[in-house]
mmCIF file of C-alpha atoms in Angstrom:
data_model
loop_
_atom_site.group_PDB
_atom_site.id
_atom_site.type_symbol
_atom_site.label_atom_id
_atom_site.label_comp_id
_atom_site.label_asym_id
_atom_site.label_seq_id
_atom_site.Cartn_x
_atom_site.Cartn_y
_atom_site.Cartn_z
ATOM 1 C CA MET A 30 332.325 204.988 138.165
ATOM 2 C CA ASP A 31 331.381 201.677 139.832
ATOM 3 C CA THR A 32 327.402 201.121 139.004
ATOM 4 C CA SER A 33 327.112 197.409 140.410
ATOM 5 C CA PRO A 34 324.372 196.792 142.499
ATOM 6 C CA HIS A 35 326.608 195.832 145.569
ATOM 7 C CA LEU A 36 324.194 197.023 148.211
ATOM 8 C CA VAL A 37 320.785 196.357 149.638
ATOM 9 C CA SER A 38 320.003 200.061 148.894
ATOM 10 C CA ASP A 39 320.644 199.260 145.092
ATOM 11 C CA VAL A 40 317.883 196.793 144.821
ATOM 12 C CA MET A 41 315.232 197.208 147.568
ATOM 13 C CA THR A 42 311.730 198.307 147.047
ATOM 14 C CA ARG A 43 311.160 201.596 148.665
ATOM 15 C CA ALA A 44 307.224 201.577 148.473
ATOM 16 C CA VAL A 45 306.236 199.000 151.164
ATOM 17 C CA VAL A 46 302.902 197.519 152.209
ATOM 18 C CA ALA A 47 302.829 197.741 156.282
ATOM 19 C CA VAL A 48 300.501 197.573 158.784
ATOM 20 C CA GLY A 49 299.880 198.387 162.735
ATOM 21 C CA ARG A 50 299.557 196.118 165.611
ATOM 22 C CA LYS A 51 295.855 196.462 165.454
ATOM 23 C CA ALA A 52 295.559 195.459 161.947
ATOM 24 C CA LEU A 53 293.006 192.438 161.562
ATOM 25 C CA PHE A 54 293.367 188.988 160.298
ATOM 26 C CA LYS A 55 291.234 189.464 157.266
ATOM 27 C CA ASP A 56 292.832 192.917 156.466
ATOM 28 C CA LEU A 57 296.193 191.091 156.436
ATOM 29 C CA VAL A 58 295.015 188.470 153.927
ATOM 30 C CA GLU A 59 293.402 191.138 151.714
ATOM 31 C CA ARG A 60 296.738 193.083 151.585
ATOM 32 C CA MET A 61 298.850 190.401 150.874
ATOM 33 C CA GLU A 62 296.504 189.458 148.106
ATOM 34 C CA ARG A 63 296.103 192.540 146.611
ATOM 35 C CA TRP A 64 299.909 193.549 146.625
ATOM 36 C CA LYS A 65 301.000 190.218 145.703
ATOM 37 C CA VAL A 66 303.443 189.708 148.800
ATOM 38 C CA SER A 67 304.192 187.086 151.070
ATOM 39 C CA ALA A 68 304.879 189.167 154.229
ATOM 40 C CA VAL A 69 304.221 192.557 155.761
ATOM 41 C CA PRO A 70 306.014 194.443 158.377
ATOM 42 C CA VAL A 71 304.269 195.569 161.608
ATOM 43 C CA LEU A 72 305.115 199.024 162.454
ATOM 44 C CA GLU A 73 304.361 201.298 165.663
ATOM 45 C CA GLY A 74 305.110 204.811 166.359
ATOM 46 C CA ASP A 75 307.248 206.610 163.933
ATOM 47 C CA GLY A 76 307.456 203.646 161.691
ATOM 48 C CA ARG A 77 309.660 201.434 163.688
ATOM 49 C CA VAL A 78 309.430 197.692 162.873
ATOM 50 C CA ILE A 79 308.456 195.500 165.583
ATOM 51 C CA GLY A 80 307.664 192.410 163.764
ATOM 52 C CA VAL A 81 306.513 190.699 160.608
ATOM 53 C CA VAL A 82 303.337 188.735 159.742
ATOM 54 C CA SER A 83 303.895 186.283 156.873
ATOM 55 C CA GLU A 84 301.707 183.632 155.121
ATOM 56 C CA ALA A 85 303.243 181.229 157.490
ATOM 57 C CA ASP A 86 301.891 182.948 160.389
ATOM 58 C CA LEU A 87 298.154 182.911 159.013
ATOM 59 C CA LEU A 88 298.093 179.410 157.730
ATOM 60 C CA PRO A 89 297.452 177.991 161.300
ATOM 61 C CA LYS A 90 294.197 179.187 161.382
ATOM 62 C CA GLU A 91 293.111 177.090 158.644
ATOM 63 C CA GLY A 92 295.083 174.220 159.424
ATOM 64 C CA PHE A 93 293.457 173.904 162.894
ATOM 65 C CA ARG A 94 289.970 175.053 161.479
ATOM 66 C CA ASP A 95 288.337 171.459 162.210
ATOM 67 C CA ILE A 96 290.616 169.486 164.406
ATOM 68 C CA ASP A 97 290.846 169.419 168.161
ATOM 69 C CA PRO A 98 294.662 168.967 169.031
ATOM 70 C CA ASP A 99 295.499 166.136 171.328
ATOM 71 C CA ARG A 100 298.061 166.836 174.025
ATOM 72 C CA VAL A 101 301.263 165.831 172.021
ATOM 73 C CA THR A 102 300.154 168.172 169.295
ATOM 74 C CA GLN A 103 299.612 171.005 171.970
ATOM 75 C CA LEU A 104 303.038 170.617 173.310
ATOM 76 C CA HIS A 105 304.737 170.493 170.086
ATOM 77 C CA ARG A 106 302.899 173.027 167.948
ATOM 78 C CA LEU A 107 301.934 175.704 170.966
ATOM 79 C CA THR A 108 302.798 178.630 168.678
ATOM 80 C CA ASP A 109 300.836 177.363 165.978
ATOM 81 C CA ILE A 110 297.890 176.817 168.161
ATOM 82 C CA ALA A 111 298.228 180.210 169.528
ATOM 83 C CA LYS A 112 298.313 181.712 165.960
ATOM 84 C CA ALA A 113 295.184 179.717 165.094
ATOM 85 C CA GLY A 114 293.322 181.615 167.661
ATOM 86 C CA ALA A 115 294.753 185.130 166.841
ATOM 87 C CA VAL A 116 292.917 187.856 165.371
ATOM 88 C CA CYS A 117 295.334 190.858 164.811
ATOM 89 C CA ALA A 118 298.810 191.355 163.798
ATOM 90 C CA GLU A 119 300.334 191.736 167.070
ATOM 91 C CA GLU A 120 298.944 188.233 168.065
ATOM 92 C CA LEU A 121 300.219 186.861 164.939
ATOM 93 C CA MET A 122 303.721 188.578 164.075
ATOM 94 C CA SER A 123 306.821 186.878 164.353
ATOM 95 C CA ALA A 124 308.824 188.812 166.673
ATOM 96 C CA PRO A 125 311.403 190.619 166.845
ATOM 97 C CA ALA A 126 311.500 190.963 163.220
ATOM 98 C CA VAL A 127 314.401 189.549 161.186
ATOM 99 C CA THR A 128 315.845 192.813 159.470
ATOM 100 C CA VAL A 129 318.602 194.029 157.276
ATOM 101 C CA HIS A 130 320.321 197.633 156.912
ATOM 102 C CA ALA A 131 320.416 199.256 153.340
ATOM 103 C CA ASP A 132 324.238 199.584 153.555
ATOM 104 C CA ALA A 133 324.567 195.658 153.897
ATOM 105 C CA THR A 134 325.786 193.870 150.885
ATOM 106 C CA LEU A 135 323.546 191.484 148.753
ATOM 107 C CA ALA A 136 325.521 188.475 149.920
ATOM 108 C CA GLU A 137 324.804 189.591 153.645
ATOM 109 C CA ALA A 138 321.316 189.711 153.050
ATOM 110 C CA ALA A 139 321.258 186.323 151.171
ATOM 111 C CA ARG A 140 322.960 184.723 153.953
ATOM 112 C CA ILE A 141 320.370 186.082 156.454
ATOM 113 C CA MET A 142 317.355 184.786 154.319
ATOM 114 C CA ALA A 143 319.058 181.433 153.992
ATOM 115 C CA LEU A 144 319.892 181.034 157.775
ATOM 116 C CA ARG A 145 316.582 182.438 159.122
ATOM 117 C CA HIS A 146 314.448 180.767 156.261
ATOM 118 C CA VAL A 147 312.564 184.086 155.208
ATOM 119 C CA LYS A 148 311.509 185.317 151.804
ATOM 120 C CA ARG A 149 311.734 188.920 152.331
ATOM 121 C CA LEU A 150 313.506 191.313 154.716
ATOM 122 C CA PRO A 151 312.328 194.904 156.112
ATOM 123 C CA VAL A 152 314.932 197.339 155.460
ATOM 124 C CA VAL A 153 315.587 199.586 158.508
ATOM 125 C CA ASN A 154 317.907 202.500 159.692
ATOM 126 C CA ALA A 155 320.027 202.665 162.966
ATOM 127 C CA GLU A 156 316.733 203.477 164.722
ATOM 128 C CA GLY A 157 314.765 200.594 163.290
ATOM 129 C CA VAL A 158 312.554 202.796 161.126
ATOM 130 C CA LEU A 159 311.528 201.116 157.936
ATOM 131 C CA GLU A 160 313.009 202.200 154.751
ATOM 132 C CA GLY A 161 312.098 199.394 152.334
ATOM 133 C CA VAL A 162 311.953 195.593 151.663
ATOM 134 C CA VAL A 163 314.316 193.335 150.063
ATOM 135 C CA SER A 164 313.093 190.045 148.655
ATOM 136 C CA ARG A 165 314.701 187.008 147.134
ATOM 137 C CA GLY A 166 313.716 188.271 143.584
ATOM 138 C CA ASP A 167 315.393 191.606 144.527
ATOM 139 C CA LEU A 168 318.433 189.840 145.117
ATOM 140 C CA LEU A 169 318.379 187.787 141.799
ATOM 141 C CA LYS A 170 318.193 191.440 139.628
ATOM 142 C CA VAL A 171 322.028 191.394 139.765
ATOM 143 C CA PHE A 172 321.861 188.551 137.521
ATOM 144 C CA LEU A 173 320.071 190.551 134.867
ATOM 145 C CA ARG A 174 323.142 192.846 134.358
ATOM 146 C CA PRO A 175 324.200 192.997 130.609
ATOM 147 C CA ASP A 176 327.181 191.030 129.536
ATOM 148 C CA ASN A 177 328.961 194.204 128.376
ATOM 149 C CA ASP A 178 328.312 195.887 131.657
ATOM 150 C CA LEU A 179 330.141 192.931 133.508
ATOM 151 C CA ALA A 180 332.890 192.940 131.138
ATOM 152 C CA ASP A 181 333.518 196.636 131.470
ATOM 153 C CA GLU A 182 333.521 196.161 135.338
ATOM 154 C CA ILE A 183 336.030 193.279 135.278
ATOM 155 C CA ARG A 184 338.351 195.261 133.036
ATOM 156 C CA ARG A 185 337.947 198.493 134.881
ATOM 157 C CA ASP A 186 338.105 197.248 138.522
ATOM 158 C CA ILE A 187 340.128 194.245 138.289
ATOM 159 C CA VAL A 188 342.304 193.408 135.175
ATOM 160 C CA ASP A 189 343.490 196.930 134.553
ATOM 161 C CA VAL A 190 344.266 197.328 138.483
ATOM 162 C CA LEU A 191 345.908 194.094 138.780
ATOM 163 C CA PHE A 192 347.650 193.711 135.507
ATOM 164 C CA PRO A 193 348.571 197.220 134.275
ATOM 165 C CA ALA A 194 351.318 195.813 131.979
ATOM 166 C CA PRO A 195 350.422 192.185 130.980
ATOM 167 C CA VAL A 196 352.869 190.191 128.632
ATOM 168 C CA GLU A 197 350.167 189.731 126.255
ATOM 169 C CA PRO A 198 346.736 191.487 126.283
ATOM 170 C CA VAL A 199 344.109 190.182 128.603
ATOM 171 C CA HIS A 200 340.991 189.348 126.704
ATOM 172 C CA ILE A 201 337.801 189.316 128.551
ATOM 173 C CA THR A 202 334.455 188.064 127.399
ATOM 174 C CA VAL A 203 331.366 187.505 129.404
ATOM 175 C CA VAL A 204 328.486 185.351 127.790
ATOM 176 C CA ASP A 205 325.028 184.556 129.883
ATOM 177 C CA GLY A 206 326.951 185.783 132.831
ATOM 178 C CA VAL A 207 329.893 183.321 132.610
ATOM 179 C CA ALA A 208 333.234 185.055 132.071
ATOM 180 C CA THR A 209 336.492 184.213 130.301
ATOM 181 C CA LEU A 210 339.771 185.415 130.905
ATOM 182 C CA THR A 211 342.739 184.961 128.447
ATOM 183 C CA GLY A 212 346.211 186.301 128.234
ATOM 184 C CA ARG A 213 349.654 186.222 129.637
ATOM 185 C CA VAL A 214 350.622 188.266 133.031
ATOM 186 C CA GLN A 215 353.983 188.839 134.426
ATOM 187 C CA ASP A 216 352.943 188.112 138.023
ATOM 188 C CA ALA A 217 351.663 184.448 138.535
ATOM 189 C CA THR A 218 350.455 185.259 142.128
ATOM 190 C CA ARG A 219 347.896 187.457 140.900
ATOM 191 C CA ILE A 220 346.145 185.209 138.867
ATOM 192 C CA ALA A 221 344.213 183.436 141.928
ATOM 193 C CA LEU A 222 343.327 187.100 143.362
ATOM 194 C CA ALA A 223 341.854 188.006 140.040
ATOM 195 C CA SER A 224 339.826 184.561 139.820
ATOM 196 C CA ARG A 225 338.507 185.233 143.424
ATOM 197 C CA LEU A 226 337.521 188.940 142.607
ATOM 198 C CA VAL A 227 335.998 188.133 139.116
ATOM 199 C CA ARG A 228 333.735 185.551 140.934
ATOM 200 C CA GLY A 229 332.567 188.199 143.219
ATOM 201 C CA VAL A 230 331.453 190.617 140.585
ATOM 202 C CA GLU A 231 327.465 191.017 141.280
ATOM 203 C CA GLY A 232 326.036 189.031 138.361
ATOM 204 C CA ILE A 233 328.829 186.568 137.342
ATOM 205 C CA VAL A 234 327.442 183.082 137.316
ATOM 206 C CA GLY A 235 330.784 181.481 136.268
ATOM 207 C CA LEU A 236 334.311 181.943 135.208
ATOM 208 C CA ASP A 237 336.552 180.171 133.151
ATOM 209 C CA CYS A 238 340.396 181.623 133.898
ATOM 210 C CA ARG A 239 342.854 180.975 131.308
ATOM 211 C CA LEU A 240 345.407 183.214 132.310
ATOM 212 C CA THR A 241 349.041 182.223 132.217
ATOM 213 C CA ALA A 242 352.196 183.892 133.575
ATOM 214 C CA GLY A 243 355.729 184.188 132.141
ATOM 215 C CA GLU A 244 358.000 186.406 129.942
ATOM 216 C CA GLY A 245 357.151 187.095 126.404
ATOM 217 C CA ALA A 246 358.966 185.445 123.405
#
């Protein structure tokens, strides 16, 4: 049975701190501080995500507190200036929210975070209703998997499938997330495929593939 945390649903946090449109500035700050989160989803109706308020959305109020922006600043930082005067979530939130579905892979979630420069993603269903939140820290949990579990998965799902009858036994060791494969197999064309699949195992940090191909003595 495959127990790898491949999907967002495997690592996401299901108990989520969220707010409504009318949540006030101070309440947002207090919730983020109390629950130690850097952003909160904004919901309406039956829990549909309509935006996200992050620490970055709140900071302009402090940044523009004691300055009178000149015309150039007004032109280039219009959004920040507007947020500096905001008092509730619907005026502060970034919308539409950048979200992800529970059945997305961890790699897909990581790419969305990198491309959109966000630290947390609300997890929504097909109707946009909040199901959880996944953070950068959640995605890194895969690297806490025990080395033995990683080796077992590589054996079961890759080596035994690609090389059912090796010329010499394929040995698999995993130390601190780095996998080493040694042995001799019949089909040289499958070695590159095996390497690619091993690198794709969630939790693998690196690979030293020493597999060779050829007939036995």
